[in-house]
mmCIF file of C-alpha atoms in Angstrom:
data_model
loop_
_atom_site.group_PDB
_atom_site.id
_atom_site.type_symbol
_atom_site.label_atom_id
_atom_site.label_comp_id
_atom_site.label_asym_id
_atom_site.label_seq_id
_atom_site.Cartn_x
_atom_site.Cartn_y
_atom_site.Cartn_z
ATOM 1 C CA MET A 1 14.086 -121.748 99.076
ATOM 2 C CA GLU A 2 15.799 -125.039 98.602
ATOM 3 C CA ASP A 3 19.505 -125.658 98.644
ATOM 4 C CA GLY A 4 21.111 -124.774 95.320
ATOM 5 C CA ASP A 5 18.588 -122.053 94.423
ATOM 6 C CA ALA A 6 20.869 -119.203 95.498
ATOM 7 C CA GLY A 7 21.743 -116.923 92.577
ATOM 8 C CA THR A 8 18.670 -117.890 90.542
ATOM 9 C CA PRO A 9 17.293 -114.654 88.973
ATOM 10 C CA ILE A 10 13.717 -113.601 89.576
ATOM 11 C CA TYR A 11 12.071 -110.635 87.820
ATOM 12 C CA VAL A 12 10.224 -107.909 89.620
ATOM 13 C CA ARG A 13 7.990 -105.468 87.686
ATOM 14 C CA THR A 14 8.638 -101.947 88.922
ATOM 15 C CA SER A 15 6.210 -100.140 86.552
ATOM 16 C CA LYS A 16 3.470 -101.347 84.221
ATOM 17 C CA SER A 17 3.262 -100.597 80.480
ATOM 18 C CA SER A 18 1.160 -97.714 79.166
ATOM 19 C CA VAL A 19 -0.201 -96.529 75.800
ATOM 20 C CA SER A 20 -0.816 -92.964 74.593
ATOM 21 C CA THR A 21 -2.361 -91.861 71.283
ATOM 22 C CA THR A 22 -2.926 -88.770 69.160
ATOM 23 C CA GLY A 23 -5.757 -88.312 66.698
ATOM 24 C CA SER A 24 -9.133 -90.004 67.094
ATOM 25 C CA PRO A 25 -8.643 -93.772 66.859
ATOM 26 C CA ALA A 26 -11.387 -96.331 67.468
ATOM 27 C CA VAL A 27 -10.250 -98.601 70.311
ATOM 28 C CA SER A 28 -11.355 -102.242 70.531
ATOM 29 C CA THR A 29 -10.216 -105.156 72.673
ATOM 30 C CA ASN A 30 -10.428 -108.834 71.706
ATOM 31 C CA ASN A 31 -8.952 -111.681 73.749
ATOM 32 C CA GLY A 32 -6.838 -109.212 75.689
ATOM 33 C CA VAL A 33 -5.438 -107.577 72.528
ATOM 34 C CA THR A 34 -6.212 -103.856 72.148
ATOM 35 C CA THR A 35 -6.435 -102.482 68.596
ATOM 36 C CA TYR A 36 -6.284 -98.781 67.641
ATOM 37 C CA SER A 37 -7.942 -98.074 64.271
ATOM 38 C CA PHE A 38 -7.662 -94.693 62.570
ATOM 39 C CA PRO A 39 -10.430 -93.666 60.130
ATOM 40 C CA GLY A 40 -9.615 -93.715 56.426
ATOM 41 C CA GLY A 41 -10.218 -90.874 53.979
ATOM 42 C CA THR A 42 -11.550 -90.384 50.447
ATOM 43 C CA TYR A 43 -8.389 -88.900 48.936
ATOM 44 C CA ASN A 44 -8.119 -88.786 45.130
ATOM 45 C CA ALA A 45 -4.667 -88.080 43.722
ATOM 46 C CA SER A 46 -4.215 -85.542 40.930
ATOM 47 C CA SER A 47 -4.114 -86.916 37.372
ATOM 48 C CA ILE A 48 -3.746 -85.949 33.703
ATOM 49 C CA LYS A 49 -5.840 -87.565 30.981
ATOM 50 C CA THR A 50 -6.893 -86.828 27.415
ATOM 51 C CA ILE A 51 -10.188 -85.003 26.890
ATOM 52 C CA ASP A 52 -12.419 -84.828 23.806
ATOM 53 C CA ARG A 53 -10.947 -82.375 21.310
ATOM 54 C CA SER A 54 -14.185 -81.293 19.630
ATOM 55 C CA GLN A 55 -15.920 -80.683 22.988
ATOM 56 C CA TRP A 56 -13.141 -78.338 24.045
ATOM 57 C CA GLU A 57 -12.614 -76.554 20.708
ATOM 58 C CA ASN A 58 -16.289 -76.168 19.797
ATOM 59 C CA TYR A 59 -17.989 -75.744 23.183
ATOM 60 C CA GLY A 60 -15.235 -74.966 25.703
ATOM 61 C CA ASN A 61 -16.244 -78.037 27.707
ATOM 62 C CA ALA A 62 -13.313 -78.924 29.993
ATOM 63 C CA GLN A 63 -15.074 -82.172 30.935
ATOM 64 C CA GLY A 64 -14.388 -81.763 34.628
ATOM 65 C CA ALA A 65 -10.713 -80.847 34.310
ATOM 66 C CA THR A 66 -9.237 -78.156 36.535
ATOM 67 C CA SER A 67 -7.285 -76.802 33.543
ATOM 68 C CA VAL A 68 -6.757 -77.800 29.901
ATOM 69 C CA ILE A 69 -3.334 -78.203 28.305
ATOM 70 C CA THR A 70 -2.636 -78.218 24.541
ATOM 71 C CA ARG A 71 -0.224 -81.054 23.861
ATOM 72 C CA LEU A 72 1.900 -81.255 20.663
ATOM 73 C CA THR A 73 1.834 -84.787 19.303
ATOM 74 C CA SER A 74 3.737 -84.294 16.023
ATOM 75 C CA VAL A 75 5.839 -81.512 14.508
ATOM 76 C CA GLY A 76 4.698 -82.377 10.966
ATOM 77 C CA THR A 77 6.551 -83.784 7.990
ATOM 78 C CA LYS A 78 9.006 -82.121 5.578
ATOM 79 C CA VAL A 79 7.684 -81.200 2.142
ATOM 80 C CA ASN A 80 9.741 -79.773 -0.767
ATOM 81 C CA ARG A 81 7.729 -77.267 -2.792
ATOM 82 C CA PRO A 82 8.184 -73.996 -4.712
ATOM 83 C CA ALA A 83 9.583 -71.305 -2.509
ATOM 84 C CA ASN A 84 7.989 -68.301 -4.238
ATOM 85 C CA PRO A 85 5.566 -69.396 -6.954
ATOM 86 C CA THR A 86 4.275 -66.620 -9.254
ATOM 87 C CA LYS A 87 0.935 -67.047 -10.915
ATOM 88 C CA ILE A 88 1.019 -66.755 -14.711
ATOM 89 C CA THR A 89 -1.959 -65.595 -16.681
ATOM 90 C CA LYS A 90 -0.332 -65.198 -20.057
ATOM 91 C CA MET A 91 2.410 -66.948 -21.924
ATOM 92 C CA THR A 92 4.457 -65.533 -24.745
ATOM 93 C CA PHE A 93 6.084 -67.866 -27.223
ATOM 94 C CA THR A 94 7.055 -68.094 -30.874
ATOM 95 C CA PHE A 95 5.188 -70.357 -33.247
ATOM 96 C CA PRO A 96 7.460 -72.134 -35.652
ATOM 97 C CA THR A 97 4.963 -72.342 -38.487
ATOM 98 C CA ALA A 98 1.963 -70.584 -39.927
ATOM 99 C CA ILE A 99 3.236 -67.396 -38.422
ATOM 100 C CA LYS A 100 6.237 -65.664 -39.648
ATOM 101 C CA ALA A 101 9.265 -66.793 -37.790
ATOM 102 C CA GLY A 102 10.273 -64.490 -35.006
ATOM 103 C CA THR A 103 6.773 -63.161 -34.447
ATOM 104 C CA THR A 104 5.938 -62.782 -30.721
ATOM 105 C CA VAL A 105 2.494 -64.027 -29.751
ATOM 106 C CA SER A 106 0.761 -63.614 -26.362
ATOM 107 C CA VAL A 107 -1.772 -66.273 -25.321
ATOM 108 C CA THR A 108 -4.253 -65.814 -22.500
ATOM 109 C CA LEU A 109 -4.178 -69.132 -20.685
ATOM 110 C CA SER A 110 -7.692 -68.856 -19.285
ATOM 111 C CA ASN A 111 -8.950 -68.885 -22.866
ATOM 112 C CA PHE A 112 -7.594 -72.369 -23.141
ATOM 113 C CA GLY A 113 -8.927 -73.504 -19.687
ATOM 114 C CA TYR A 114 -5.689 -73.044 -17.684
ATOM 115 C CA TYR A 115 -6.395 -71.134 -14.477
ATOM 116 C CA ASN A 116 -3.676 -72.250 -12.054
ATOM 117 C CA VAL A 117 -0.346 -72.024 -13.758
ATOM 118 C CA TYR A 118 2.627 -70.826 -11.688
ATOM 119 C CA ASP A 119 6.245 -70.011 -12.287
ATOM 120 C CA CYS A 120 8.130 -72.416 -9.985
ATOM 121 C CA THR A 121 11.721 -71.641 -10.652
ATOM 122 C CA THR A 122 12.769 -71.770 -6.929
ATOM 123 C CA TRP A 123 12.044 -74.542 -4.423
ATOM 124 C CA ALA A 124 12.400 -74.948 -0.627
ATOM 125 C CA ASP A 125 11.626 -77.417 2.210
ATOM 126 C CA TYR A 126 8.465 -76.846 4.241
ATOM 127 C CA TYR A 127 6.747 -78.732 7.073
ATOM 128 C CA THR A 128 3.162 -79.728 7.269
ATOM 129 C CA TYR A 129 0.976 -78.374 10.092
ATOM 130 C CA PRO A 130 1.794 -80.077 13.424
ATOM 131 C CA SER A 131 -0.756 -82.300 15.086
ATOM 132 C CA TYR A 132 -1.850 -81.906 18.704
ATOM 133 C CA ASP A 133 -4.485 -82.922 21.223
ATOM 134 C CA TYR A 134 -5.792 -81.677 24.576
ATOM 135 C CA VAL A 135 -5.195 -83.099 28.028
ATOM 136 C CA GLY A 136 -7.007 -82.119 31.186
ATOM 137 C CA TYR A 137 -5.347 -81.670 34.566
ATOM 138 C CA PHE A 138 -7.537 -82.965 37.364
ATOM 139 C CA ALA A 139 -6.436 -81.633 40.764
ATOM 140 C CA SER A 140 -6.382 -83.854 43.840
ATOM 141 C CA SER A 141 -9.453 -83.875 46.037
ATOM 142 C CA GLY A 142 -10.660 -85.204 49.365
ATOM 143 C CA ALA A 143 -8.615 -85.865 52.449
ATOM 144 C CA ALA A 144 -6.200 -88.584 53.413
ATOM 145 C CA GLY A 145 -8.091 -89.359 56.635
ATOM 146 C CA GLY A 146 -7.543 -88.607 60.263
ATOM 147 C CA GLY A 147 -4.145 -90.003 61.066
ATOM 148 C CA GLY A 148 -2.466 -90.273 64.411
ATOM 149 C CA THR A 149 0.153 -92.084 66.403
ATOM 150 C CA VAL A 150 0.260 -94.822 69.007
ATOM 151 C CA SER A 151 3.036 -94.700 71.600
ATOM 152 C CA VAL A 152 3.712 -97.701 73.820
ATOM 153 C CA THR A 153 5.768 -97.424 76.995
ATOM 154 C CA PRO A 154 6.865 -100.948 77.949
ATOM 155 C CA GLU A 155 6.786 -102.184 81.509
ATOM 156 C CA ILE A 156 10.029 -101.969 83.442
ATOM 157 C CA VAL A 157 11.251 -105.287 84.838
ATOM 158 C CA ARG A 158 14.215 -105.520 87.170
ATOM 159 C CA ALA A 159 16.139 -108.759 87.623
ATOM 160 C CA GLN A 160 16.850 -109.695 91.214
ATOM 161 C CA LYS A 161 18.754 -112.767 92.343
ATOM 162 C CA ILE A 162 17.596 -114.986 95.180
ATOM 163 C CA LYS A 163 19.883 -114.745 98.172
ATOM 164 C CA GLN A 164 20.746 -117.672 100.426
ATOM 165 C CA GLY A 165 18.802 -117.463 103.656
ATOM 166 C CA VAL A 166 20.625 -117.239 107.021
ATOM 167 C CA LEU A 167 19.310 -119.583 109.704
ATOM 168 C CA THR A 168 19.674 -118.728 113.395
ATOM 169 C CA GLN A 169 20.017 -121.757 115.626
ATOM 170 C CA ALA A 170 17.346 -122.168 118.289
ATOM 171 C CA THR A 171 18.533 -121.761 121.923
ATOM 172 C CA THR A 172 17.149 -122.911 125.294
ATOM 173 C CA ARG A 173 17.374 -121.530 128.844
ATOM 174 C CA ASP A 174 16.647 -122.931 132.279
ATOM 175 C CA LEU A 175 13.347 -121.939 133.913
ATOM 176 C CA LYS A 176 13.404 -121.506 137.731
ATOM 177 C CA TYR A 177 10.336 -122.852 139.649
ATOM 178 C CA ASP A 178 9.451 -124.208 143.154
ATOM 179 C CA TYR A 179 6.448 -124.616 145.535
ATOM 180 C CA PHE A 180 5.360 -121.452 147.307
ATOM 181 C CA THR A 181 2.880 -120.254 149.906
ATOM 182 C CA TYR A 182 0.760 -117.242 149.271
ATOM 183 C CA ILE A 183 0.979 -114.607 151.975
ATOM 184 C CA PRO A 184 -1.337 -111.627 151.599
ATOM 185 C CA SER A 185 -0.013 -108.202 152.232
ATOM 186 C CA ALA A 186 -3.023 -107.314 154.518
ATOM 187 C CA ALA A 187 -5.354 -109.235 156.890
ATOM 188 C CA GLU A 188 -8.371 -110.854 155.305
ATOM 189 C CA VAL A 189 -11.732 -110.999 157.166
ATOM 190 C CA SER A 190 -13.901 -114.132 156.904
ATOM 191 C CA SER A 191 -17.265 -114.959 158.505
ATOM 192 C CA GLY A 192 -19.056 -118.246 159.314
ATOM 193 C CA THR A 193 -21.984 -119.809 161.171
ATOM 194 C CA PHE A 194 -21.402 -121.663 164.469
ATOM 195 C CA LEU A 195 -23.521 -124.092 166.578
ATOM 196 C CA VAL A 196 -23.754 -122.993 170.265
ATOM 197 C CA GLN A 197 -25.710 -123.911 173.423
ATOM 198 C CA GLY A 198 -27.179 -121.318 175.723
ATOM 199 C CA ALA A 199 -26.427 -121.301 179.471
ATOM 200 C CA SER A 200 -30.071 -121.238 180.677
ATOM 201 C CA THR A 201 -31.679 -123.643 178.250
ATOM 202 C CA ALA A 202 -30.740 -126.927 176.733
ATOM 203 C CA VAL A 203 -32.219 -126.065 173.381
ATOM 204 C CA GLN A 204 -29.763 -126.307 170.504
ATOM 205 C CA ASN A 205 -29.965 -123.515 167.858
ATOM 206 C CA PHE A 206 -28.945 -124.399 164.281
ATOM 207 C CA SER A 207 -28.166 -121.786 161.766
ATOM 208 C CA PHE A 208 -26.683 -122.038 158.202
ATOM 209 C CA ASP A 209 -25.718 -119.430 155.674
ATOM 210 C CA GLY A 210 -28.418 -118.819 153.156
ATOM 211 C CA MET A 211 -31.250 -120.388 155.261
ATOM 212 C CA ASP A 212 -33.690 -119.109 157.812
ATOM 213 C CA ASP A 213 -33.016 -119.993 161.438
ATOM 214 C CA ILE A 214 -34.720 -123.218 162.560
ATOM 215 C CA ASP A 215 -35.643 -123.498 166.293
#
């Protein structure tokens, strides 16, 4: 650490991130990015639509609908007509001439080609027959697909500041030394080869370690 770096924050990861899922996702990784894909479904929402009137009325064909609903499209229109018409088959009237005045005469109308003559002295308002059509209710079908969840637990990072280091100064000490003589704690035995001359002969005998004696 250089001078002036004290107090600079560094970040230490204390736990790594993790991912947990529910459902059955397809997991793929691309360039270090992990993707969780949940399968889609074939869900069809419920609906209401008009069906063919003659097919339903004549053949009972619901045309795939779960149920059929009769829908009123118009309440009809107001019509003013006789309230209580009474059919008349004969008419009685007085002829002013050719017949004596005051003579009552009955005439059968059908003899003169009148078959639908009514007494319409009272009138009222009526409504024509309402109009309607048929609509079919189509229930929902299929499934929305296998859903699920993805839970991400982020890594935990703790900030820690750099502390100024403490230097301990180096120290020296005197080393004591002097010449010395080694003195063993017990006697040491050594052997060697010597050149000697016998008392009765002047022949010199030579002998060396590691060699045979030579006369």
